[in-house]
CSV table of C-alpha atoms in Angstrom, one decimal:
chain,number,residue,atom,x,y,z
A,277,MET,CA,-0.1,0.1,0.0
A,278,SER,CA,1.7,3.4,-1.1
A,279,ARG,CA,2.0,6.0,1.5
A,280,THR,CA,-0.1,9.2,1.6
A,281,PRO,CA,1.5,12.2,1.0
A,282,LEU,CA,1.8,14.9,3.6
A,283,MET,CA,-1.2,17.1,3.8
A,284,PRO,CA,-3.3,15.7,1.0
A,285,LYS,CA,-5.7,18.4,0.3
A,286,ALA,CA,-2.8,21.0,0.0
A,287,THR,CA,-0.7,18.6,-2.0
A,288,ALA,CA,-3.9,18.2,-4.2
A,289,VAL,CA,-4.2,22.1,-4.5
A,290,TRP,CA,-0.8,22.4,-5.3
A,291,LEU,CA,-0.8,19.9,-8.4
A,292,VAL,CA,-4.0,21.4,-10.0
A,293,GLU,CA,-2.6,24.9,-9.8
A,294,ASN,CA,0.9,23.9,-11.1
A,295,THR,CA,0.5,20.8,-13.3
A,296,GLY,CA,-1.1,19.2,-16.2
A,297,LEU,CA,-1.9,16.1,-14.3
A,298,THR,CA,-5.6,14.6,-14.7
A,299,PHE,CA,-7.9,14.5,-11.8
A,300,ARG,CA,-7.6,10.6,-11.4
A,301,GLN,CA,-3.5,11.0,-11.3
A,302,ILE,CA,-4.2,13.6,-8.7
A,303,ALA,CA,-6.7,11.8,-6.8
A,304,ASP,CA,-4.8,8.3,-6.8
A,305,PHE,CA,-1.6,10.1,-5.3
A,306,CYS,CA,-3.2,12.0,-2.7
A,307,HIS,CA,-5.9,9.2,-1.7
A,308,LEU,CA,-8.7,11.4,-2.3
A,309,HIS,CA,-11.9,10.8,-4.6
A,310,GLU,CA,-11.7,12.1,-8.1
A,311,LEU,CA,-14.9,14.5,-7.7
A,312,GLU,CA,-13.0,15.8,-4.7
A,313,VAL,CA,-9.9,17.0,-6.7
A,314,LYS,CA,-12.5,18.3,-9.5
A,315,GLY,CA,-14.2,20.4,-6.7
A,316,ILE,CA,-10.5,21.7,-5.8
A,317,ALA,CA,-10.0,22.8,-9.6
A,318,ASP,CA,-13.8,24.3,-9.7
A,319,GLY,CA,-13.1,26.2,-6.2
A,320,ASP,CA,-15.8,24.5,-4.5
A,321,VAL,CA,-13.6,22.3,-2.2
A,322,ALA,CA,-10.6,23.2,0.0
A,323,ALA,CA,-11.2,27.0,-0.3
A,324,GLY,CA,-8.4,29.1,1.6
A,325,ILE,CA,-6.1,25.9,1.7
A,326,LYS,CA,-2.6,27.1,0.5
A,327,GLY,CA,-0.9,24.7,-2.0
A,328,LEU,CA,1.8,22.4,-0.6
A,329,ASP,CA,4.7,21.7,-3.0
A,330,PRO,CA,5.5,17.8,-3.0
A,331,VAL,CA,8.6,18.4,-4.7
A,332,THR,CA,10.3,20.7,-2.3
A,333,GLY,CA,9.0,18.5,0.3
A,334,GLY,CA,10.8,15.5,-1.0
A,335,GLN,CA,7.4,13.5,-1.9
A,336,LEU,CA,7.9,14.0,-5.7
A,337,THR,CA,10.4,14.7,-8.5
A,338,ARG,CA,10.0,17.0,-11.5
A,339,GLU,CA,10.9,13.8,-13.9
A,340,GLU,CA,8.0,12.0,-12.1
A,341,ILE,CA,5.3,14.8,-12.7
A,342,GLU,CA,6.6,15.4,-16.8
A,343,LYS,CA,6.4,11.5,-16.9
A,344,ALA,CA,3.0,11.5,-15.6
A,345,GLU,CA,1.7,14.5,-17.9
A,346,LYS,CA,3.0,12.9,-20.9
A,347,ASP,CA,1.2,9.7,-19.9
A,348,PRO,CA,-2.4,9.9,-18.5
A,349,GLU,CA,-2.3,6.0,-17.4
A,350,HIS,CA,0.7,6.7,-15.7
A,351,ARG,CA,0.4,6.6,-11.6
A,352,LEU,CA,2.5,8.8,-9.3
A,353,LYS,CA,4.7,7.3,-7.2
A,354,MET,CA,6.0,8.6,-4.0
A,355,LEU,CA,9.7,9.2,-3.6
A,356,GLU,CA,11.0,7.0,-1.0
A,357,SER,CA,13.2,9.1,1.7
A,358,LYS,CA,16.8,8.0,1.9
A,359,VAL,CA,16.8,8.5,5.5
A,360,ASN,CA,15.1,5.8,7.6
A,361,ILE,CA,13.7,7.4,10.6
A,362,GLN,CA,13.0,5.0,13.3
A,363,VAL,CA,9.5,5.8,15.2
A,364,GLN,CA,10.5,5.4,18.9
A,365,LYS,CA,7.6,3.9,20.7
A,366,ALA,CA,6.5,5.6,24.0
A,367,THR,CA,7.5,3.6,26.8
A,368,LYS,CA,4.8,2.7,29.5
A,369,GLY,CA,5.2,4.7,32.5
A,370,PRO,CA,4.0,4.6,35.9
A,371,ARG,CA,0.1,4.2,36.2
A,372,TYR,CA,-1.4,7.6,36.8
A,373,THR,CA,-3.5,7.7,40.2
A,374,PRO,CA,-6.1,10.1,40.5
A,375,VAL,CA,-5.6,13.1,43.1
A,376,SER,CA,-8.2,11.3,45.2
A,377,ARG,CA,-6.6,8.2,45.7
A,378,ARG,CA,-3.2,9.4,46.1
A,379,GLY,CA,-3.3,9.4,50.0
A,380,ASP,CA,-4.2,5.8,49.7
A,381,ARG,CA,-1.0,4.7,47.8
A,382,PRO,CA,1.1,4.1,51.0
A,383,ASP,CA,-1.6,1.6,52.3
A,384,ALA,CA,-1.8,-0.3,48.8
A,385,ILE,CA,2.2,-0.3,49.0
A,386,ALA,CA,2.1,-1.9,52.5
A,387,TRP,CA,-0.4,-4.5,51.3
A,388,LEU,CA,1.6,-5.5,48.2
A,389,LEU,CA,5.0,-5.7,50.2
A,390,ARG,CA,3.3,-7.8,53.1
A,391,TYR,CA,1.2,-10.3,50.6
A,392,HIS,CA,3.3,-10.5,47.6
A,393,PRO,CA,7.1,-10.0,48.6
A,394,GLU,CA,8.0,-11.6,45.7
A,395,LEU,CA,6.9,-8.4,43.6
A,396,PRO,CA,9.9,-6.1,42.6
A,397,ASP,CA,9.9,-2.2,43.2
A,398,SER,CA,9.3,-1.9,39.5
A,399,ALA,CA,6.1,-4.0,39.5
A,400,ILE,CA,4.9,-2.1,42.5
A,401,MET,CA,5.6,1.2,41.0
A,402,LYS,CA,3.7,0.4,37.9
A,403,LEU,CA,0.9,-0.9,39.7
A,404,VAL,CA,0.3,1.7,42.1
A,405,GLY,CA,2.2,4.7,40.3
A,406,THR,CA,4.5,5.6,42.9
A,407,THR,CA,8.5,6.0,43.3
A,408,LYS,CA,11.1,3.8,44.4
A,409,SER,CA,11.9,5.9,47.3
A,410,THR,CA,8.4,6.0,48.7
A,411,ILE,CA,8.4,2.2,48.6
A,412,ALA,CA,11.6,2.0,50.3
A,413,SER,CA,10.2,4.5,52.9
A,414,VAL,CA,7.1,2.5,53.5
A,415,ARG,CA,9.1,-0.9,53.8
A,416,GLU,CA,11.6,0.5,56.5
A,417,ARG,CA,8.8,2.5,57.9
A,418,THR,CA,10.4,5.8,57.8
A,419,HIS,CA,7.6,7.4,55.9
A,420,TRP,CA,6.2,10.4,57.3
A,421,ASN,CA,2.9,8.8,58.0
A,422,ALA,CA,4.2,5.6,59.0
A,423,ALA,CA,2.2,5.3,62.3
A,424,ASN,CA,-1.2,5.7,60.4
A,425,ILE,CA,-0.3,3.1,57.2
A,426,LYS,CA,-2.5,0.1,57.3
A,427,PRO,CA,-2.2,-2.5,54.7
A,428,VAL,CA,-5.3,-2.1,52.0
A,429,ASP,CA,-5.6,-4.2,48.9
A,430,PRO,CA,-5.1,-1.8,45.8
A,431,VAL,CA,-7.8,-3.1,43.9
A,432,SER,CA,-10.5,-2.5,46.5
A,433,LEU,CA,-8.8,1.3,46.9
A,434,GLY,CA,-9.5,1.4,43.1
A,435,ILE,CA,-5.6,1.9,42.3
A,436,CYS,CA,-5.4,-1.0,40.0
A,437,SER,CA,-7.4,-3.7,38.4
A,438,GLN,CA,-7.3,-7.5,39.8
A,439,LEU,CA,-6.2,-8.4,36.2
A,440,ASP,CA,-3.0,-6.3,36.3
A,441,LEU,CA,-2.4,-7.3,39.7
A,442,ASP,CA,-2.6,-10.9,39.0
A,443,PHE,CA,-0.8,-10.7,35.8
A,444,ALA,CA,2.3,-9.1,37.8
A,445,VAL,CA,2.1,-11.5,40.7
A,446,GLN,CA,2.3,-14.3,37.7
A,447,LYS,CA,5.2,-12.7,36.1
A,448,ALA,CA,7.3,-12.4,39.3
A,449,ALA,CA,6.5,-16.0,40.2
A,450,ARG,CA,7.9,-17.0,36.7
A,451,LYS,CA,10.8,-14.9,37.3
A,452,ALA,CA,11.3,-16.6,40.7
A,453,GLY,CA,11.3,-20.1,39.1
A,454,ARG,CA,8.0,-21.5,40.7
A,455,PRO,CA,4.4,-21.4,39.6
A,456,ALA,CA,2.0,-18.9,40.2
A,457,SER,CA,-0.1,-21.2,42.5
A,458,GLU,CA,2.6,-21.1,45.1
A,459,ALA,CA,2.6,-17.4,45.6
A,460,ALA,CA,1.2,-16.1,48.5
A,461,PRO,CA,-2.4,-16.3,48.6
A,462,VAL,CA,-4.4,-13.3,47.9
A,463,ARG,CA,-6.7,-12.3,50.9
A,464,THR,CA,-10.3,-11.4,49.5
A,465,LEU,CA,-13.8,-10.9,51.6
A,466,ILE,CA,-15.4,-13.6,52.4
A,467,PRO,CA,-18.7,-14.1,50.3
A,468,ALA,CA,-21.7,-13.4,51.5
A,469,SER,CA,-23.2,-16.8,50.8
A,470,GLU,CA,-20.8,-18.2,53.4
A,471,VAL,CA,-21.8,-16.0,56.2
A,472,GLU,CA,-24.5,-17.5,58.4
A,473,GLY,CA,-27.8,-15.4,59.1
A,474,THR,CA,-27.3,-13.5,55.7
A,475,ALA,CA,-30.1,-13.6,53.1
A,476,ALA,CA,-27.2,-14.9,50.5
A,477,HIS,CA,-26.5,-18.0,53.1
A,478,ALA,CA,-30.1,-18.9,53.3
A,479,ALA,CA,-30.6,-18.9,49.4
A,480,ALA,CA,-27.4,-20.9,49.1
A,481,HIS,CA,-28.3,-23.5,51.8
A,482,PRO,CA,-32.0,-24.0,51.9
A,483,GLU,CA,-31.9,-27.3,53.6
A,484,GLU,CA,-30.1,-25.8,56.7
A,485,GLU,CA,-32.7,-23.3,57.2
A,486,GLU,CA,-35.4,-25.7,57.0
A,487,GLN,CA,-33.7,-27.3,60.1
A,488,PRO,CA,-33.8,-25.8,63.7
A,489,THR,CA,-30.8,-24.3,64.8
A,490,PHE,CA,-31.2,-25.7,68.4
A,491,ALA,CA,-32.7,-28.9,69.6
A,492,PRO,CA,-36.2,-28.6,71.4
A,493,SER,CA,-36.2,-28.6,74.9
A,494,THR,CA,-37.4,-31.8,76.3
A,495,SER,CA,-39.0,-32.0,80.1
A,496,ALA,CA,-36.9,-34.0,82.5
A,497,PRO,CA,-38.6,-37.5,83.7
A,498,ARG,CA,-40.5,-37.0,86.9
A,499,GLU,CA,-39.5,-39.2,89.9
A,500,ALA,CA,-42.4,-41.8,90.5
A,501,GLU,CA,-44.2,-40.9,93.4
A,502,PRO,CA,-44.2,-43.3,96.6
A,503,GLN,CA,-47.1,-45.3,97.0
A,504,TYR,CA,-48.4,-45.4,100.8
A,505,ASP,CA,-50.4,-48.4,102.3
A,506,PRO,CA,-52.8,-46.9,105.0
A,507,ASP,CA,-52.3,-50.0,107.3
A,508,SER,CA,-48.5,-49.3,107.3
A,509,VAL,CA,-49.2,-45.9,108.1
A,510,PHE,CA,-51.4,-46.6,110.9
A,511,ALA,CA,-49.3,-49.3,112.6
A,512,LYS,CA,-46.5,-46.4,112.6
A,513,LEU,CA,-48.6,-43.8,114.5
A,514,LYS,CA,-49.8,-46.4,117.1
A,515,PRO,CA,-46.6,-46.5,119.1
A,516,LEU,CA,-46.6,-42.7,119.0
A,517,LYS,CA,-50.1,-42.5,120.3
A,518,ARG,CA,-49.3,-45.1,123.1
A,519,GLY,CA,-46.2,-43.0,123.8
A,520,GLU,CA,-48.3,-39.7,124.4
A,521,GLU,CA,-50.9,-41.3,126.6
A,522,GLY,CA,-47.9,-42.9,128.9
A,523,GLY,CA,-46.4,-39.5,129.2
A,524,GLU,CA,-49.5,-37.9,130.4
């Protein structure tokens, strides 16, 4: 696929005004529609645009233009640059952290240092968007707010995503020569379905809710009442009565 000239419409304006090329030749070279080039020639399109000379810009040669003017079927070829300019890719710097979340970065750093000690400082810098000196101050507890720093999951703070965190942990585990499954387990919140007494737990375990949570109270068996024989009772009372009469 041929390259598009710099500022196609301005180049087309110059070619229309300064050459005898056909509309199709100009349209093919500038990657425009033929009717659009005709509109430029009629003054209906690109009004006020100053023409750009492709010859001085190193995109065409005079010989190529003259050759195309003599042969209407000839297609203009872009002049290849003799200097190969390599395009430098922008390196991915530290992650941007919103202003409202920057105060939470020390807590996130402390969490990563405690639960993922295998992560290098460079990975923590990308995840949290901090500096190496801040990581060192949190690790050595020389941070100016060290007394109030508490480990908090950076995902729950909204500083990084769970996907980025898992990727960084797996990468660090591979570099350490061990599978990612052996890395320190991530501490997460207990699902609501596992907490007794919640609606989620009742929906997940309906059979447990049907059964009573405590054993029904049963009355203790009453002791058998003793049976009394009237004759034996009176037999015991007679000596007592005789003793009372003798005393009188």
